[in-house]
Short mmCIF file of C-alpha atoms in Angstrom, two decimals:
data_model
loop_
_atom_site.label_atom_id
_atom_site.label_comp_id
_atom_site.label_asym_id
_atom_site.label_seq_id
_atom_site.Cartn_x
_atom_site.Cartn_y
_atom_site.Cartn_z
CA MET S 413 173.57 37.76 81.00
CA SER S 414 175.16 34.35 81.59
CA TYR S 415 173.41 31.66 83.61
CA THR S 416 175.84 31.98 86.53
CA MET S 417 175.63 35.79 86.71
CA ARG S 418 171.82 35.71 86.54
CA VAL S 419 171.59 33.25 89.42
CA LEU S 420 174.23 35.19 91.38
CA LYS S 421 172.24 38.43 90.99
CA GLU S 422 168.92 36.79 91.88
CA THR S 423 170.35 34.98 94.91
CA LYS S 424 171.94 38.13 96.32
CA GLU S 425 168.66 39.99 95.93
CA LYS S 426 166.80 37.14 97.60
CA ASN S 427 169.24 37.05 100.55
CA PRO S 428 169.94 40.70 101.50
CA GLY S 429 172.29 41.58 104.36
CA GLN S 430 174.37 38.40 104.08
CA PRO S 431 177.82 39.61 102.91
CA GLU S 432 179.72 36.40 103.65
CA PHE S 433 177.21 34.28 101.78
CA HIS S 434 177.35 36.78 98.92
CA GLN S 435 181.15 36.56 98.94
CA THR S 436 181.26 32.79 98.56
CA LEU S 437 178.59 32.93 95.85
CA THR S 438 180.64 35.56 94.00
CA GLU S 439 183.79 33.46 94.31
CA ILE S 440 182.20 30.18 93.20
CA LEU S 441 179.36 30.72 90.73
CA PRO S 442 181.13 32.63 87.89
CA THR S 443 183.91 30.03 87.74
CA LEU S 444 181.34 27.32 86.90
CA GLN S 445 180.32 28.92 83.59
CA PRO S 446 182.82 27.02 81.35
CA TYR S 447 181.41 23.69 82.59
CA LEU S 448 177.82 24.89 82.26
CA ASP S 449 178.51 26.05 78.70
CA GLU S 450 179.28 22.42 77.84
CA HIS S 451 176.25 21.08 79.75
CA GLN S 452 173.13 23.03 78.85
CA GLU S 453 170.99 20.42 80.62
CA CYS S 454 172.10 21.92 83.95
CA GLU S 455 170.35 25.21 83.26
CA GLU S 456 167.26 23.41 81.99
CA ALA S 457 167.11 21.46 85.25
CA GLY S 458 167.65 24.60 87.38
CA ILE S 459 170.73 23.12 89.05
CA LEU S 460 172.19 26.45 90.19
CA GLU S 461 168.85 27.77 91.44
CA ARG S 462 168.53 24.63 93.56
CA ILE S 463 172.12 24.37 94.79
CA VAL S 464 172.20 27.94 96.17
CA GLU S 465 169.01 27.34 98.21
CA PRO S 466 169.48 25.24 101.37
CA GLU S 467 167.27 22.19 101.61
CA ARG S 468 166.51 23.14 105.22
CA GLN S 469 167.40 25.97 107.62
CA VAL S 470 166.79 25.55 111.35
CA ILE S 471 167.05 28.47 113.80
CA PHE S 472 166.28 27.92 117.46
CA ARG S 473 166.49 29.39 120.96
CA VAL S 474 169.08 27.98 123.38
CA PRO S 475 168.30 28.92 127.02
CA TRP S 476 170.75 27.89 129.76
CA VAL S 477 171.70 28.82 133.31
CA ASP S 478 175.19 30.23 134.00
CA GLY S 479 177.37 29.68 137.07
CA SER S 480 175.76 32.56 138.97
CA GLY S 481 172.27 31.16 138.42
CA LYS S 482 171.30 33.69 135.74
CA VAL S 483 169.37 32.56 132.68
CA GLN S 484 171.20 33.19 129.40
CA VAL S 485 169.73 32.87 125.90
CA ASN S 486 171.68 32.20 122.71
CA ARG S 487 170.64 31.39 119.16
CA GLY S 488 171.35 28.06 117.48
CA TYR S 489 171.54 27.22 113.78
CA ARG S 490 171.71 24.21 111.48
CA VAL S 491 171.70 24.75 107.72
CA GLN S 492 171.31 21.51 105.76
CA PHE S 493 172.43 22.69 102.35
CA ASN S 494 172.65 19.73 99.99
CA SER S 495 172.27 15.97 100.46
CA ALA S 496 172.60 14.85 96.83
CA ILE S 497 175.64 12.64 97.40
CA GLY S 498 175.11 11.67 101.03
CA PRO S 499 174.02 12.76 104.53
CA TYR S 500 174.70 16.37 105.45
CA LYS S 501 178.19 16.73 106.92
CA GLY S 502 179.73 19.82 108.44
CA GLY S 503 180.93 21.24 111.72
CA ILE S 504 179.29 23.16 114.54
CA ARG S 505 180.85 26.54 115.39
CA PHE S 506 180.44 28.29 118.78
CA HIS S 507 181.59 31.91 118.51
CA PRO S 508 180.00 35.35 119.15
CA SER S 509 180.37 36.22 115.46
CA VAL S 510 178.12 33.37 114.30
CA THR S 511 175.02 34.44 112.37
CA LEU S 512 172.81 32.78 109.78
CA ASP S 513 175.01 34.47 107.16
CA THR S 514 178.12 32.77 108.58
CA ILE S 515 176.48 29.36 108.65
CA LYS S 516 175.15 29.71 105.10
CA PHE S 517 178.54 30.66 103.69
CA LEU S 518 180.20 27.76 105.49
CA GLY S 519 177.47 25.32 104.47
CA PHE S 520 177.63 26.31 100.80
CA GLU S 521 181.42 25.88 100.75
CA GLN S 522 180.98 22.51 102.46
CA ILE S 523 179.01 21.12 99.50
CA PHE S 524 182.02 21.52 97.20
CA LYS S 525 184.61 20.53 99.79
CA ASN S 526 182.82 17.30 100.68
CA SER S 527 182.34 16.43 97.02
CA LEU S 528 186.07 16.85 96.35
CA THR S 529 186.94 14.20 98.96
CA GLY S 530 185.27 11.56 96.78
CA LEU S 531 183.37 10.32 99.84
CA PRO S 532 179.54 10.05 100.02
CA ILE S 533 178.78 13.11 102.14
CA GLY S 534 176.61 16.16 101.51
CA GLY S 535 177.06 19.71 102.77
CA GLY S 536 175.77 21.33 105.95
CA LYS S 537 176.89 23.54 108.83
CA GLY S 538 175.68 24.65 112.24
CA GLY S 539 176.55 26.61 115.32
CA SER S 540 175.63 29.29 117.80
CA ASP S 541 176.65 32.77 118.93
CA PHE S 542 177.62 31.21 122.29
CA ASP S 543 181.22 31.91 123.36
CA PRO S 544 182.83 29.02 125.30
CA LYS S 545 185.90 31.17 126.07
CA GLY S 546 186.06 31.95 129.77
CA LYS S 547 183.18 29.63 130.64
CA SER S 548 183.46 26.86 133.21
CA ASP S 549 183.07 23.24 132.19
CA ARG S 550 179.68 23.18 133.92
CA GLU S 551 178.49 26.24 131.99
CA VAL S 552 179.66 24.78 128.69
CA MET S 553 177.89 21.52 129.53
CA ALA S 554 174.66 23.37 130.37
CA PHE S 555 174.75 25.21 127.05
CA CYS S 556 175.60 22.11 125.00
CA GLN S 557 172.81 20.08 126.56
CA SER S 558 170.27 22.82 125.86
CA PHE S 559 171.59 23.18 122.30
CA MET S 560 171.12 19.47 121.71
CA ASN S 561 167.58 19.50 123.17
CA GLU S 562 166.50 21.03 119.85
CA LEU S 563 169.17 19.91 117.39
CA TYR S 564 168.65 16.19 118.04
CA ARG S 565 165.41 16.30 116.03
CA HIS S 566 167.26 17.19 112.83
CA ILE S 567 170.38 14.97 112.85
CA GLY S 568 171.28 11.28 112.66
CA ALA S 569 173.94 8.87 111.43
CA ASP S 570 172.26 8.57 108.02
CA THR S 571 170.75 12.06 107.93
CA ASP S 572 173.11 14.76 109.21
CA VAL S 573 176.44 14.17 110.96
CA PRO S 574 177.89 17.26 112.70
CA ALA S 575 181.49 17.64 113.87
CA GLY S 576 183.56 20.27 115.65
CA ASP S 577 184.70 23.66 114.38
CA ILE S 578 185.84 26.91 115.98
CA GLY S 579 184.90 26.81 119.67
CA VAL S 580 183.82 23.17 119.49
CA GLY S 581 186.50 20.70 120.50
CA ALA S 582 186.57 17.34 122.28
CA ARG S 583 184.91 18.77 125.40
CA GLU S 584 181.95 20.23 123.54
CA ILE S 585 181.53 17.18 121.29
CA GLY S 586 181.42 15.00 124.40
CA TYR S 587 178.65 17.07 125.96
CA VAL S 588 176.47 17.33 122.83
CA TYR S 589 176.89 13.64 121.97
CA GLY S 590 176.13 12.62 125.56
CA GLN S 591 172.88 14.58 125.48
CA TYR S 592 171.99 13.22 122.04
CA LYS S 593 172.51 9.68 123.32
CA LYS S 594 170.39 10.33 126.42
CA ILE S 595 167.48 11.81 124.44
CA THR S 596 167.44 9.28 121.59
CA GLY S 597 168.79 6.16 123.24
CA LEU S 598 171.05 5.69 120.20
CA VAL S 599 174.75 4.90 120.28
CA ASN S 600 175.92 5.54 116.74
CA GLY S 601 178.01 7.73 114.45
CA THR S 602 175.80 10.82 114.56
CA PHE S 603 178.79 12.95 115.61
CA THR S 604 182.40 12.84 114.51
CA GLY S 605 185.38 14.24 116.37
CA LYS S 606 184.53 12.04 119.35
CA ALA S 607 187.13 10.90 121.87
CA LEU S 608 188.89 7.64 121.02
CA CYS S 609 187.33 5.87 123.99
CA TYR S 610 183.80 6.15 122.55
CA GLY S 611 184.10 5.81 118.79
CA GLY S 612 186.48 8.53 117.67
CA SER S 613 189.15 8.11 115.03
CA LEU S 614 192.88 8.46 115.26
CA VAL S 615 194.24 11.42 113.23
CA ARG S 616 190.95 13.35 113.56
CA LYS S 617 192.58 16.07 115.67
CA GLU S 618 195.48 16.33 113.26
CA ALA S 619 193.48 15.81 110.05
CA THR S 620 192.80 19.34 108.80
CA GLY S 621 196.31 20.57 109.53
CA TYR S 622 198.08 17.48 108.20
CA GLY S 623 195.83 17.43 105.15
CA LEU S 624 196.55 21.10 104.48
CA VAL S 625 200.27 20.40 104.37
CA TYR S 626 199.82 17.29 102.22
CA PHE S 627 197.94 19.49 99.74
CA ALA S 628 200.53 22.29 99.92
CA GLU S 629 203.24 19.68 99.40
CA GLN S 630 201.68 18.90 96.02
CA MET S 631 201.55 22.61 95.19
CA LEU S 632 205.26 22.92 95.90
CA ALA S 633 205.96 19.78 93.89
CA SER S 634 204.37 21.49 90.87
CA LEU S 635 207.08 24.13 91.31
CA LYS S 636 209.66 21.33 91.54
CA THR S 637 210.46 22.02 95.19
CA THR S 638 209.55 20.73 98.68
CA PHE S 639 208.99 21.96 102.24
CA GLU S 640 212.62 21.24 103.09
CA GLY S 641 214.22 24.47 104.31
CA LYS S 642 211.14 26.58 103.59
CA ARG S 643 210.04 29.41 105.89
CA VAL S 644 206.39 28.91 106.80
CA VAL S 645 204.07 31.50 108.34
CA VAL S 646 201.00 30.14 110.13
CA SER S 647 198.09 32.14 111.55
CA GLY S 648 195.89 30.89 114.35
CA SER S 649 196.83 28.57 117.19
CA GLY S 650 194.02 26.02 117.25
CA ASN S 651 194.08 22.44 116.01
CA VAL S 652 194.45 23.36 112.34
CA ALA S 653 197.38 25.71 112.93
CA ILE S 654 199.17 23.46 115.42
CA TYR S 655 199.05 20.32 113.30
CA ALA S 656 199.76 22.10 110.03
CA ALA S 657 202.87 23.48 111.70
CA GLU S 658 203.78 20.06 113.10
CA LYS S 659 203.54 18.33 109.72
CA ALA S 660 205.38 21.16 107.91
CA ALA S 661 208.20 20.89 110.47
CA GLN S 662 208.32 17.11 110.00
CA LEU S 663 208.83 17.76 106.28
CA GLY S 664 211.82 20.01 106.99
CA ALA S 665 210.21 23.46 107.09
CA LYS S 666 210.88 26.18 109.66
CA VAL S 667 207.60 27.47 111.10
CA LEU S 668 208.00 31.08 112.21
CA THR S 669 204.66 32.24 113.63
CA PHE S 670 201.45 31.49 115.48
CA SER S 671 198.69 33.94 116.38
CA ASP S 672 195.45 34.43 118.27
CA SER S 673 192.93 37.26 118.53
CA ASN S 674 195.31 39.34 120.67
CA GLY S 675 198.50 39.19 118.58
CA TYR S 676 201.20 36.91 117.20
CA ILE S 677 204.54 35.35 118.08
CA LEU S 678 207.62 35.25 115.87
CA ASP S 679 210.37 32.73 116.61
CA PRO S 680 213.26 33.11 114.13
CA ALA S 681 214.70 29.77 115.28
CA GLY S 682 211.47 27.97 114.42
CA VAL S 683 208.48 27.65 116.71
CA ASP S 684 208.61 24.86 119.30
CA ILE S 685 205.38 22.99 118.57
CA GLU S 686 205.31 21.14 121.89
CA THR S 687 205.38 24.44 123.76
CA VAL S 688 202.44 25.71 121.73
CA LYS S 689 200.53 22.49 122.47
CA LEU S 690 201.23 22.94 126.20
CA ILE S 691 199.91 26.50 126.17
CA LYS S 692 196.89 26.02 123.91
CA GLU S 693 195.78 22.42 124.46
CA LYS S 694 196.59 21.83 128.13
CA GLN S 695 196.61 25.27 129.73
CA ARG S 696 194.02 26.91 127.41
CA GLY S 697 196.26 29.99 127.53
CA ARG S 698 197.08 32.82 125.14
CA ILE S 699 199.81 32.59 122.52
CA SER S 700 201.66 35.52 124.13
CA GLU S 701 202.76 33.14 126.90
CA TYR S 702 205.08 31.42 124.40
CA VAL S 703 207.79 34.07 124.88
CA HIS S 704 208.09 33.07 128.56
CA HIS S 705 209.10 29.57 127.47
CA CYS S 706 211.35 30.16 124.46
CA LYS S 707 214.20 32.66 124.40
CA GLY S 708 214.63 34.65 121.22
CA ALA S 709 210.92 34.67 120.42
CA GLU S 710 208.99 37.94 120.19
CA TYR S 711 205.35 38.79 120.75
CA PHE S 712 203.52 41.48 118.80
CA ASP S 713 200.11 42.81 119.83
CA LYS S 714 199.97 44.91 116.67
CA GLY S 715 200.61 44.06 113.05
CA ILE S 716 199.92 40.89 111.14
CA VAL S 717 201.76 37.64 110.51
CA TRP S 718 201.54 38.19 106.75
CA GLN S 719 204.19 40.91 106.91
CA VAL S 720 206.74 38.29 108.02
CA PRO S 721 208.85 37.16 105.01
CA CYS S 722 208.06 33.55 104.13
CA ASP S 723 208.03 30.95 101.37
CA VAL S 724 204.68 29.40 102.29
CA ALA S 725 201.68 31.03 103.99
CA LEU S 726 199.10 28.88 105.78
CA PRO S 727 196.14 30.93 107.07
CA CYS S 728 194.49 28.80 109.77
CA ALA S 729 192.50 31.27 111.87
CA THR S 730 189.23 32.50 110.37
CA GLN S 731 187.49 33.86 107.28
CA ASN S 732 188.81 36.95 105.45
CA GLU S 733 192.01 37.10 107.46
CA ILE S 734 194.08 37.94 104.35
CA ASN S 735 192.99 41.14 102.63
CA GLU S 736 194.42 42.93 99.60
CA GLU S 737 197.06 44.76 101.65
CA HIS S 738 198.22 41.50 103.25
CA ALA S 739 198.35 39.80 99.85
CA LYS S 740 200.58 42.57 98.51
CA ALA S 741 202.91 42.11 101.47
CA LEU S 742 203.21 38.38 100.77
CA ILE S 743 203.82 39.06 97.07
CA LYS S 744 206.47 41.67 97.88
CA ASN S 745 208.27 39.14 100.09
CA ASN S 746 208.32 36.54 97.26
CA CYS S 747 206.01 34.01 98.88
CA LEU S 748 205.65 30.92 96.68
CA ALA S 749 202.34 29.47 97.82
CA VAL S 750 199.28 30.23 99.95
CA ALA S 751 197.01 27.38 101.07
CA GLU S 752 193.93 28.02 103.20
CA GLY S 753 193.55 26.09 106.43
CA SER S 754 190.56 28.19 107.50
CA ASN S 755 187.45 28.58 105.36
CA MET S 756 187.45 31.51 102.93
CA SER S 757 190.60 32.91 104.56
CA THR S 758 191.16 35.33 101.71
CA THR S 759 189.09 38.24 100.43
CA LEU S 760 188.15 38.38 96.76
CA ASP S 761 190.54 41.32 96.18
CA ALA S 762 193.39 39.37 97.76
CA VAL S 763 192.67 36.30 95.64
CA GLU S 764 192.84 38.50 92.56
CA GLN S 765 196.24 39.82 93.68
CA PHE S 766 197.60 36.29 94.13
CA GLN S 767 196.36 35.15 90.75
CA LYS S 768 197.78 38.21 88.97
CA SER S 769 201.16 37.80 90.63
CA GLY S 770 201.51 34.09 89.88
CA ILE S 771 201.61 32.99 93.52
CA LEU S 772 200.04 29.55 93.84
CA TYR S 773 196.84 29.94 95.83
CA ALA S 774 194.56 27.12 97.02
CA PRO S 775 191.09 27.80 98.49
CA GLY S 776 190.01 26.13 101.70
CA LYS S 777 187.38 23.94 100.06
CA ALA S 778 190.29 21.97 98.55
CA ALA S 779 193.24 22.58 100.85
CA ASN S 780 191.51 22.03 104.20
CA ALA S 781 189.29 19.12 103.19
CA GLY S 782 191.38 16.72 105.29
CA GLY S 783 189.26 17.34 108.37
CA VAL S 784 185.97 16.33 106.81
CA ALA S 785 187.69 13.46 104.98
CA VAL S 786 188.81 11.88 108.25
CA SER S 787 185.38 12.65 109.73
CA ALA S 788 183.91 10.52 106.93
CA LEU S 789 186.46 7.82 107.73
CA GLU S 790 185.29 7.99 111.35
CA MET S 791 181.71 7.49 110.12
CA ALA S 792 182.85 4.41 108.20
CA GLN S 793 184.60 3.01 111.29
CA ASN S 794 181.50 3.65 113.43
CA SER S 795 179.24 1.91 110.91
CA SER S 796 181.46 -1.18 110.80
CA ARG S 797 182.33 -1.10 114.54
CA PHE S 798 185.96 -1.10 113.44
CA PHE S 799 189.04 0.90 114.43
CA TRP S 800 191.99 1.75 112.17
CA SER S 801 195.54 2.50 113.33
CA PHE S 802 197.08 5.98 113.16
CA GLU S 803 199.25 4.90 110.23
CA GLU S 804 196.26 3.50 108.31
CA VAL S 805 194.18 6.66 108.71
CA ASP S 806 197.12 8.96 107.99
CA LYS S 807 197.91 7.03 104.80
CA LYS S 808 194.27 7.28 103.68
CA LEU S 809 194.29 11.01 104.45
CA GLN S 810 197.46 11.59 102.45
CA GLY S 811 196.01 9.66 99.52
CA ILE S 812 192.76 11.65 99.63
CA MET S 813 194.59 15.00 99.66
CA GLN S 814 196.84 13.97 96.80
CA SER S 815 193.76 12.84 94.86
CA ILE S 816 192.02 16.17 95.55
CA TYR S 817 195.05 18.07 94.28
CA ARG S 818 195.18 16.03 91.07
CA GLN S 819 191.45 16.48 90.54
CA VAL S 820 191.64 20.23 91.15
CA SER S 821 194.74 20.71 89.00
CA ASP S 822 193.43 18.60 86.11
CA THR S 823 190.03 20.33 86.19
CA ALA S 824 191.70 23.75 86.25
CA GLU S 825 193.84 22.84 83.25
CA HIS S 826 190.77 21.69 81.29
CA TYR S 827 188.42 24.59 82.09
CA ALA S 828 190.75 27.50 82.96
CA THR S 829 194.53 27.42 83.44
CA LYS S 830 196.60 24.79 85.23
CA ASN S 831 197.40 27.00 88.23
CA ASP S 832 193.87 28.37 88.70
CA LEU S 833 193.14 26.14 91.68
CA VAL S 834 190.08 28.24 92.57
CA ALA S 835 188.29 27.34 89.34
CA GLY S 836 189.60 23.78 89.58
CA ALA S 837 188.23 23.31 93.09
CA ASN S 838 184.88 24.93 92.35
CA ILE S 839 184.22 23.06 89.10
CA GLY S 840 185.71 19.81 90.40
CA GLY S 841 183.44 19.89 93.45
CA PHE S 842 180.41 20.94 91.42
CA ILE S 843 180.58 18.25 88.74
CA LYS S 844 179.75 15.29 90.98
CA VAL S 845 176.95 17.09 92.84
CA CYS S 846 175.47 18.32 89.56
CA GLU S 847 175.53 14.87 87.98
CA VAL S 848 173.80 13.32 90.99
CA MET S 849 171.18 16.07 91.14
CA LEU S 850 170.36 15.44 87.48
CA LEU S 851 170.03 11.71 88.11
CA GLN S 852 167.77 12.16 91.16
CA GLY S 853 165.29 14.50 89.50
CA VAL S 854 163.74 17.72 90.79
CA ILE S 855 163.55 17.21 94.56
#
């Protein structure tokens, strides 16, 4: 049995009942074998055994009082997975589906994603099964303050720097950072995704979506084409989806869809991004309301966006949103490229379908690294008490995403095949972490 398959088997047995963590292990570990075959010292040093085990896992109770005066209790998590190349860095997710399994899968992916950016940041992730949807601002504030009453002990500007994720936007970041500052007395860069008026960075809101399109632009360039005139299908309607759609439209594409947990809209004329921003960012409404603003658009409460014929698919909602059936629909409709805006958007069976068919497919750890890249740029600005313009940050972001694509493509060509961006991203992200772990000894 190969080194990777042995560690995969042992880790699954050691962590039963964690299907999402098992999935990311199954997707990543076997692809590393060609590199490990060339570097036997990695097995001797137990690199895989160490990298699959988080350095620290924190689980804690979060009690808070709702608007009716009733005490509610949620569960909080922070998994600090690997700090070889820098402080832990990864978002906080508030959603009812959050479990330790979810946080571990996200944290493990974050190690490789953060490494690919070329910036000195390690991998971590956190969150809670709290659902901010439908809660008042006061209730969200009460939860966030209670959440931070425990989490503050485990984070810091040079230790662990959380950011936002699903369910955690500017409002939530404001509340958790405010409580952190009150408890510690520190005004620093412990959180990213902050508002501009207290240390945030321009382009942070747009970063993951813009970066996704900059990466996909390089994928299309490898096919000797561009976004100009392309039909783009986007899932989700949060920051990632909105700003991926905005950048794709700026590059000449026609964005056809947006979705949320209730259904999706289809606008054959091209979705009006400003209308989506009005509904989702200002009114906190449902995507179905779009049809009341734009004639010719349709709303579907059944079906999936992936059945809509397109040239480029950008999944930006949540994990495992593209399964084997959806992949076959995209293949049948002659889609050229799929790039993940959400983390692990695609099931293993669906990935296999894409790779067999020749559709270019990019995993989230490479394609959606723009968000954490700009978070790291925000950390740099906070440390230097400096502030860069939108154009400066956007240019840095574009350069980082182009560099990630080159790194992933070149690594894939060396260890697998040129278009195997999964192997390229996994090995490319692993190499730097592995080298640093060897240099730092067994810790």
